[in-house]
Amino acid sequence: MAITEHVDLSKFMAGLQKRNPGQPEFVQAVQEVAEDIFEFIKDKSVYHEYQILRRLAEPDRVISFRVCWEDDEGNIRVQRGWRVQNNNAIGPYKGGIRFHSAVDESTLKFLAFEQTFKNALTGLPMGGAKGGANFNPRGKSDHEVMRFCQSFMTELYRHVGADVDVPAGDIGVGAREIGYMFGQHKRITNSFTGVLTGKGVEYGGSLIRTEATGYGTGYFLADMLKTRGLQLDGHTVVISGSGNVAIHAAEKITQLGGLVVTLSDSGGFIHDPKGIDAGKLAWVKSQKTRKRGRISDYVREFPEAEFIAGRPPWCVPCDIAVPCATQNELTGDDARVLLGNGCLAVAEGSNMPCTLEAAHLFKAAEILYAPGKAANAGGVAVSGLEISQNVARMSWKQNEVEQLLVGIMSEIHDRCVEYGRRAGTNHIDYVRGANVAGFKKVADAMLAFGVV
Ligand code: NDP
């Protein structure tokens, strides 16, 4: 085959930007990966010749569709739904579904791209995808959410399947939404298959799946601290978000000895200097899941805490920061404040929470900095285990699944160390390690298939 001319990073990014106008999140996610991959492949021409990164940054397909539903007042509402199937070189597509008013193609393309590397890092056979709709379940009645989910699945079912593409939850999609979508898929196809993960345990879900992303982030953080001879014990931890990932990250970090002092939502954050212990977290969990309350309610129940409206929690002095809300929630200015306050570790529970500037600052400061594709991979890992249980028609016990999760997180950590240790030093660049380890696995599978 003819040797393709090697392009440099800036030319590669200029081309990507031109082909994806108005998609800044997608361009940002590719840039973050490309910075490390260009360095890794500079002496490996086969990856250049076969245009691996160029192909990975072009989704296999982007499916976009109309979702009509009727609200409780009888109005016909129209939303837009998507499924972005990025790459299935190492297994069926896998990745969550997000319902949020800000969902657009750029966000889902970035998430599907990231998911490809994350899934590879778990060591399980899963390709990368992401989907969603610009629908916000907040403030909608259960019946409205049900009608929306049914309408969404009435189109999505054509593109998914246990051996094709297995979606899960994400922002705005929890147990309730998965139940409605699974029920509609079962009705339309007259089949009971593991087409979604994050299912209720009564109908094929895995124990620990709900907790897995946050728990996995806690385990990964503990593994990172160990490389510097540290433990979570005695360290103050600032967490953003108060959804699935934030609550379970807080739970595991507290169990491992950390003092979690903040949680947040899009309205602001609460600061509880005494710590959000297991009892307080149980209260937050029940408010958020059953009553779908706001984090500001916390201060009415626990008056020693304060609520700060309209700001993220990064100004609170801490040893460790764990962003668990959404993308680009931690800016360069926030990073400077955290570093100024002596923050020694950042573990990303959410996907791409740090802007490129913030990520560069953490890398330059050589603190322990874990990207989401490594630190939050526990969720998709247990989704992979849910698929295995569905295929075997078995349900594993809670401690069996959690032990597997611990093992997978520690293997992801090992892979990051293998590819991320900075030459001649003890410093581990977890971003580089995760990018290179994930890339290598997918790239080598793509090479085996030739040009397809
Ligand atoms: P949830 O919907 O359960 O919770 C999201 C939380 O983030 C809420 O507290 C929400 O507040 C807050 N939030 C959302 N948007 C904003 C914003 N623009 N500004 C401030 N706060 C915001 O979602 P998850 O916990 O499931 O997901 C959180 C993150 O983790 C996402 O990045 C997701 O992609 C990632 N992730 C999730 C996995 C999972 O298994 N669920 C797996 C891997 C990654 P509000 O209610 O006010 O909107």
XYZ file of C-alpha atoms and ligand atoms in Angstrom:
500
model
C 0.000 0.000 0.000
C 1.138 3.533 -0.679
C 2.604 5.298 2.312
C 0.294 8.159 3.275
C 2.112 11.366 4.041
C 2.376 11.864 7.823
C 0.485 14.975 8.874
C 1.406 16.799 12.051
C -0.954 17.444 14.970
C -1.889 20.988 13.987
C -2.770 19.970 10.392
C -4.727 17.000 11.708
C -6.705 19.225 14.086
C -7.291 21.886 11.419
C -8.806 19.212 9.151
C -10.935 17.836 11.969
C -12.217 21.299 12.849
C -13.089 21.985 9.192
C -15.012 18.719 8.858
C -16.905 19.276 12.137
C -18.011 22.925 12.192
C -19.897 24.057 15.278
C -18.887 20.974 17.278
C -16.451 22.340 19.899
C -16.886 19.521 22.446
C -16.051 16.892 19.831
C -13.005 18.829 18.613
C -11.836 19.282 22.236
C -12.138 15.562 23.010
C -10.201 14.564 19.886
C -7.518 17.186 20.562
C -6.975 15.862 24.086
C -6.417 12.350 22.760
C -4.484 13.379 19.616
C -1.859 15.282 21.653
C -0.771 12.001 23.233
C -1.349 9.713 20.263
C 0.747 11.758 17.815
C 3.637 11.486 20.263
C 3.083 7.723 20.689
C 2.855 6.915 16.965
C 5.653 9.177 15.749
C 7.949 6.161 15.222
C 5.168 3.664 14.366
C 4.376 4.213 10.710
C 1.779 1.483 10.425
C -0.699 3.558 12.462
C -0.076 6.510 10.114
C -0.331 4.418 6.959
C -3.659 2.964 7.969
C -4.936 6.372 9.123
C -6.068 4.897 12.435
C -6.640 8.108 14.398
C -8.305 9.765 11.386
C -10.686 6.792 11.145
C -11.346 6.705 14.906
C -12.289 10.386 14.797
C -14.955 9.742 12.145
C -17.895 7.883 13.771
C -19.003 4.691 12.037
C -22.409 6.348 11.852
C -24.512 9.122 13.393
C -28.220 8.345 13.490
C -30.545 11.265 14.138
C -34.306 10.999 14.471
C -37.494 12.791 15.485
C -39.131 11.879 18.796
C -42.790 12.969 19.156
C -44.670 12.627 22.416
C -47.738 14.052 24.093
C -47.489 15.984 27.376
C -50.056 15.840 30.197
C -51.951 18.839 28.764
C -52.383 17.083 25.435
C -49.787 19.194 23.563
C -47.728 17.419 20.909
C -44.022 17.906 21.634
C -41.152 17.235 19.232
C -37.604 16.406 20.350
C -34.496 15.240 18.507
C -32.859 11.899 19.332
C -29.473 10.507 18.310
C -27.310 7.423 18.483
C -23.655 7.893 17.614
C -21.914 4.568 16.924
C -18.253 5.503 16.988
C -16.311 2.262 16.616
C -16.989 -1.476 17.055
C -13.508 -2.879 16.370
C -13.276 -4.754 19.676
C -16.932 -5.575 20.398
C -20.565 -4.468 20.003
C -21.169 -0.745 20.473
C -21.725 0.221 24.107
C -22.391 3.562 25.787
C -25.033 5.499 27.665
C -28.081 7.523 26.721
C -28.314 11.117 27.954
C -31.538 13.107 28.294
C -30.774 16.787 28.884
C -31.880 20.005 27.222
C -28.274 20.753 26.154
C -27.744 17.454 24.291
C -26.610 17.958 20.700
C -24.581 16.103 18.081
C -21.260 17.587 19.204
C -21.754 16.419 22.800
C -22.752 12.909 21.748
C -19.882 12.610 19.243
C -17.395 13.604 21.955
C -18.915 11.133 24.395
C -18.946 8.285 21.831
C -15.301 9.009 20.917
C -14.250 8.983 24.601
C -16.296 5.850 25.211
C -14.302 3.952 22.577
C -11.068 4.421 24.543
C -12.707 3.917 27.923
C -14.307 0.622 26.921
C -10.996 -0.621 25.517
C -9.293 0.239 28.811
C -11.653 -2.032 30.775
C -10.239 -5.068 28.957
C -13.803 -6.158 28.078
C -15.006 -6.646 24.481
C -17.028 -3.449 23.970
C -16.979 -0.840 21.194
C -17.886 2.811 21.763
C -21.208 4.620 21.270
C -23.419 7.246 22.924
C -26.946 8.457 22.417
C -29.576 10.728 23.798
C -32.105 13.450 23.200
C -32.597 17.143 23.939
C -35.306 16.191 26.421
C -35.069 17.138 30.083
C -36.904 14.722 32.416
C -36.678 17.263 35.254
C -40.126 18.674 36.040
C -41.926 16.109 33.860
C -44.469 13.703 35.315
C -43.763 9.958 35.356
C -46.275 9.469 32.556
C -44.665 12.129 30.405
C -41.261 10.505 30.907
C -42.787 7.115 30.055
C -44.362 8.384 26.832
C -41.116 10.065 25.812
C -39.015 6.938 26.525
C -41.447 4.760 24.578
C -41.372 7.082 21.588
C -37.559 7.295 21.738
C -37.228 3.489 21.759
C -39.776 3.112 18.945
C -37.076 4.468 16.625
C -33.931 3.403 18.514
C -34.868 -0.308 18.480
C -33.928 -0.523 14.760
C -30.311 0.345 15.557
C -29.563 -1.562 18.785
C -29.424 -5.212 19.883
C -27.588 -7.503 22.288
C -24.887 -8.266 19.648
C -25.074 -4.889 17.904
C -25.269 -1.985 20.327
C -26.163 -2.062 24.032
C -27.048 1.362 25.521
C -27.128 2.231 29.247
C -27.991 5.287 31.374
C -26.209 8.634 31.688
C -27.293 12.138 32.749
C -31.107 12.194 33.044
C -31.414 8.455 32.387
C -31.631 6.286 35.492
C -33.501 3.150 36.529
C -36.916 4.636 35.706
C -36.011 5.617 32.129
C -34.164 2.341 31.452
C -37.246 0.427 32.651
C -39.553 2.312 30.281
C -37.165 1.865 27.329
C -36.583 -1.833 28.044
C -40.335 -2.425 28.340
C -40.957 -0.782 24.975
C -38.143 -2.724 23.282
C -39.549 -5.977 24.666
C -43.019 -5.056 23.420
C -41.925 -4.063 19.904
C -39.549 -6.952 19.278
C -41.358 -9.638 21.295
C -37.979 -10.660 22.701
C -36.349 -10.517 26.106
C -32.684 -9.789 25.453
C -29.926 -7.859 27.191
C -30.391 -4.885 24.872
C -29.864 -2.327 27.656
C -27.750 -2.338 30.808
C -28.550 -0.628 34.082
C -31.750 -2.678 34.195
C -33.604 -3.366 37.449
C -32.341 -6.517 39.178
C -35.834 -8.021 38.810
C -35.476 -8.140 35.021
C -31.847 -8.923 34.278
C -29.902 -6.064 35.859
C -26.652 -6.560 37.712
C -26.097 -5.838 41.368
C -23.678 -2.910 41.881
C -24.335 -1.459 38.370
C -25.979 1.647 39.874
C -23.065 2.202 42.231
C -20.285 1.100 39.857
C -19.214 4.385 38.246
C -18.862 6.262 41.533
C -17.430 3.291 43.432
C -14.932 2.672 40.635
C -13.825 6.321 40.791
C -13.203 5.906 44.524
C -11.141 2.739 43.975
C -9.129 4.369 41.178
C -8.399 7.380 43.378
C -7.167 5.098 46.156
C -4.877 3.277 43.663
C -3.432 6.603 42.479
C -2.769 7.797 46.029
C -0.991 4.501 46.791
C 1.644 5.297 44.135
C 2.705 8.201 46.386
C 2.434 6.223 49.604
C -0.842 7.994 50.533
C -4.341 6.891 51.570
C -7.721 8.602 51.472
C -7.755 8.708 55.255
C -7.446 12.249 56.562
C -7.914 13.936 53.190
C -10.617 16.509 52.411
C -12.504 15.816 49.190
C -14.581 18.228 47.117
C -17.167 16.596 44.835
C -19.429 18.249 42.252
C -22.822 16.910 41.159
C -25.384 15.063 43.253
C -26.568 12.485 40.747
C -25.743 8.834 40.367
C -21.971 9.218 39.961
C -21.479 11.913 42.627
C -23.485 10.121 45.313
C -21.722 6.802 44.865
C -18.274 8.372 44.537
C -18.981 10.175 47.822
C -20.152 6.912 49.405
C -17.036 4.924 48.434
C -14.603 7.745 49.211
C -16.200 8.117 52.675
C -15.976 4.336 53.244
C -12.278 4.500 52.308
C -11.669 7.244 54.901
C -11.951 10.502 52.909
C -13.856 13.518 54.283
C -16.328 14.614 51.570
C -17.409 18.208 52.178
C -19.369 19.288 49.071
C -22.029 18.193 46.573
C -23.705 20.340 43.912
C -26.255 20.625 41.120
C -26.894 23.205 38.439
C -28.307 25.550 41.123
C -25.139 25.725 43.268
C -23.247 23.706 45.896
C -23.526 22.773 49.557
C -20.514 22.915 51.867
C -20.644 20.751 54.969
C -17.263 21.156 56.738
C -18.024 18.305 59.175
C -18.352 15.898 56.272
C -21.230 14.313 54.350
C -21.207 10.991 56.182
C -23.099 7.777 55.351
C -26.297 8.907 57.128
C -26.392 12.270 55.345
C -25.646 10.592 52.012
C -28.530 8.178 52.514
C -30.781 11.228 52.943
C -29.406 12.840 49.730
C -29.897 9.572 47.857
C -33.536 9.257 48.852
C -34.239 12.921 48.038
C -32.587 12.675 44.641
C -33.981 9.339 43.551
C -37.482 9.197 45.046
C -38.383 12.871 45.364
C -36.071 14.240 42.650
C -35.189 17.129 45.000
C -32.532 19.850 44.742
C -29.230 19.909 46.646
C -30.187 23.257 48.240
C -32.735 21.288 50.364
C -29.722 19.792 52.222
C -29.212 22.873 54.401
C -32.774 22.667 55.746
C -32.091 19.122 56.963
C -28.473 19.758 58.056
C -28.268 23.436 59.128
C -24.528 23.264 59.937
C -23.962 23.221 56.163
C -24.278 26.216 53.849
C -25.621 26.521 50.302
C -23.769 28.714 47.819
C -25.938 29.493 44.791
C -24.794 29.688 41.196
C -21.217 28.470 41.622
C -19.288 25.205 41.391
C -17.505 24.003 44.549
C -13.839 24.343 43.440
C -13.198 27.374 45.683
C -13.511 25.178 48.805
C -9.980 24.278 50.019
C -9.331 20.556 49.576
C -6.700 17.874 49.048
C -8.660 16.062 46.337
C -11.216 17.180 43.718
C -13.674 14.767 42.103
C -15.841 16.394 39.415
C -18.966 14.264 38.870
C -21.497 16.558 37.143
C -20.884 17.321 33.468
C -18.395 18.315 30.748
C -16.282 21.491 31.034
C -17.435 22.145 34.611
C -13.873 22.854 35.818
C -12.101 25.711 34.018
C -8.521 26.951 33.926
C -9.349 29.497 36.648
C -10.850 26.756 38.832
C -7.715 24.644 38.305
C -5.505 27.545 39.429
C -7.603 27.947 42.595
C -7.415 24.211 43.347
C -3.648 24.097 42.791
C -3.208 27.260 44.880
C -5.070 25.543 47.725
C -2.674 22.579 47.579
C -4.912 20.078 45.790
C -2.838 16.935 45.202
C -5.225 14.764 43.164
C -8.098 15.112 40.696
C -10.159 12.091 39.632
C -12.784 12.676 36.944
C -16.092 10.962 37.699
C -17.847 12.847 34.907
C -16.806 12.809 31.250
C -14.373 15.582 30.191
C -15.186 17.823 33.192
C -11.906 19.722 32.794
C -11.428 22.213 29.994
C -8.256 21.719 27.926
C -6.647 24.596 29.870
C -7.471 23.006 33.232
C -6.169 19.624 32.058
C -2.907 21.196 30.845
C -2.462 22.977 34.205
C -2.941 19.738 36.177
C -0.522 17.902 33.883
C 2.099 20.634 34.174
C 1.778 20.693 37.986
C 2.407 16.912 37.998
C -0.371 16.232 40.491
C -2.221 12.917 40.380
C -4.741 13.555 37.593
C -7.007 10.778 36.300
C -9.097 11.359 33.166
C -12.710 10.176 33.098
C -11.989 7.476 30.568
C -9.953 5.709 33.271
C -11.464 6.881 36.574
C -15.147 6.503 35.634
C -14.828 3.294 33.597
C -16.279 1.205 36.444
C -19.822 1.870 35.239
C -19.332 0.516 31.767
C -17.212 -2.314 33.179
C -20.109 -3.534 35.316
C -22.398 -3.013 32.312
C -20.054 -5.459 30.541
C -20.516 -7.852 33.455
C -24.304 -7.374 33.189
C -24.086 -8.457 29.530
C -22.151 -11.584 30.562
C -24.761 -12.427 33.217
C -27.587 -11.942 30.695
C -25.913 -14.224 28.140
C -25.344 -16.880 30.813
C -28.858 -16.247 32.242
C -27.325 -15.932 35.706
C -27.176 -13.306 38.450
C -23.927 -12.975 40.343
C -23.834 -12.026 44.012
C -23.100 -8.475 45.132
C -19.664 -9.246 46.554
C -18.721 -11.235 43.417
C -19.505 -8.270 41.149
C -17.809 -5.764 43.454
C -14.650 -7.887 43.607
C -14.601 -8.030 39.794
C -15.039 -4.226 39.733
C -12.106 -3.761 42.133
C -9.955 -6.010 39.924
C -10.932 -4.218 36.703
C -10.221 -0.755 38.182
C -6.836 -1.927 39.364
C -6.030 -3.375 35.906
C -7.043 -0.045 34.309
C -4.707 1.669 36.771
C -1.888 -0.741 35.809
C -2.446 0.002 32.098
C -2.265 3.756 32.777
C 0.981 3.273 34.711
C 2.470 1.084 31.945
C 1.908 3.681 29.215
C 1.921 6.842 31.322
C 5.159 6.743 33.336
C 7.203 9.790 32.321
C 10.665 8.652 31.194
C 13.347 8.946 33.867
C 10.881 9.983 36.624
C 8.357 8.408 38.951
C 5.586 10.668 37.675
C 2.641 8.980 36.009
C 0.792 10.901 33.323
C -2.561 9.122 33.649
C -4.060 11.033 30.719
C -1.346 9.825 28.361
C -1.435 6.330 29.856
C -5.196 6.020 29.362
C -5.142 7.489 25.855
C -2.297 5.296 24.634
C -3.486 2.043 26.250
C -7.042 2.524 24.913
C -5.802 3.545 21.470
C -3.380 0.648 21.116
C -6.002 -2.014 21.750
C -8.543 -0.561 19.308
C -5.893 0.333 16.720
C -4.399 -3.166 16.666
C -7.859 -4.675 16.118
C -8.470 -2.206 13.282
C -5.158 -3.174 11.693
C -6.196 -6.836 11.781
C -9.332 -6.016 9.758
C -7.544 -4.050 7.037
C -9.356 -1.088 5.554
C -13.043 -1.470 6.445
P -27.226 12.342 36.822
O -28.248 12.826 35.895
O -27.567 11.265 37.785
O -26.592 13.559 37.652
C -25.998 14.643 37.011
C -25.625 15.662 38.081
O -24.836 16.681 37.466
C -26.830 16.360 38.679
O -26.552 16.698 40.008
C -26.958 17.600 37.806
O -27.636 18.686 38.407
C -25.498 17.944 37.590
N -25.354 18.735 36.370
C -25.714 18.377 35.112
N -25.465 19.382 34.253
C -24.920 20.378 35.000
C -24.434 21.663 34.699
N -24.453 22.139 33.444
N -23.931 22.419 35.730
C -23.906 21.944 36.993
N -24.356 20.727 37.334
C -24.855 19.965 36.350
O -25.987 11.886 35.881
P -24.785 10.897 36.231
O -24.380 11.052 37.632
O -25.143 9.562 35.708
O -23.638 11.451 35.262
C -22.730 12.490 35.669
C -21.507 12.467 34.778
O -20.858 11.182 34.855
C -21.754 12.707 33.283
O -20.632 13.378 32.737
C -21.791 11.297 32.712
O -21.486 11.253 31.343
C -20.701 10.645 33.550
N -20.764 9.195 33.608
C -21.901 8.557 34.056
C -21.913 7.176 34.119
C -23.057 6.447 34.727
O -22.908 5.215 34.931
N -24.163 7.066 35.081
C -20.789 6.366 33.596
C -19.625 7.141 33.245
C -19.650 8.498 33.215
P -29.119 19.102 37.897
O -30.023 18.063 38.485
O -29.315 20.472 38.455
O -29.086 19.082 36.406
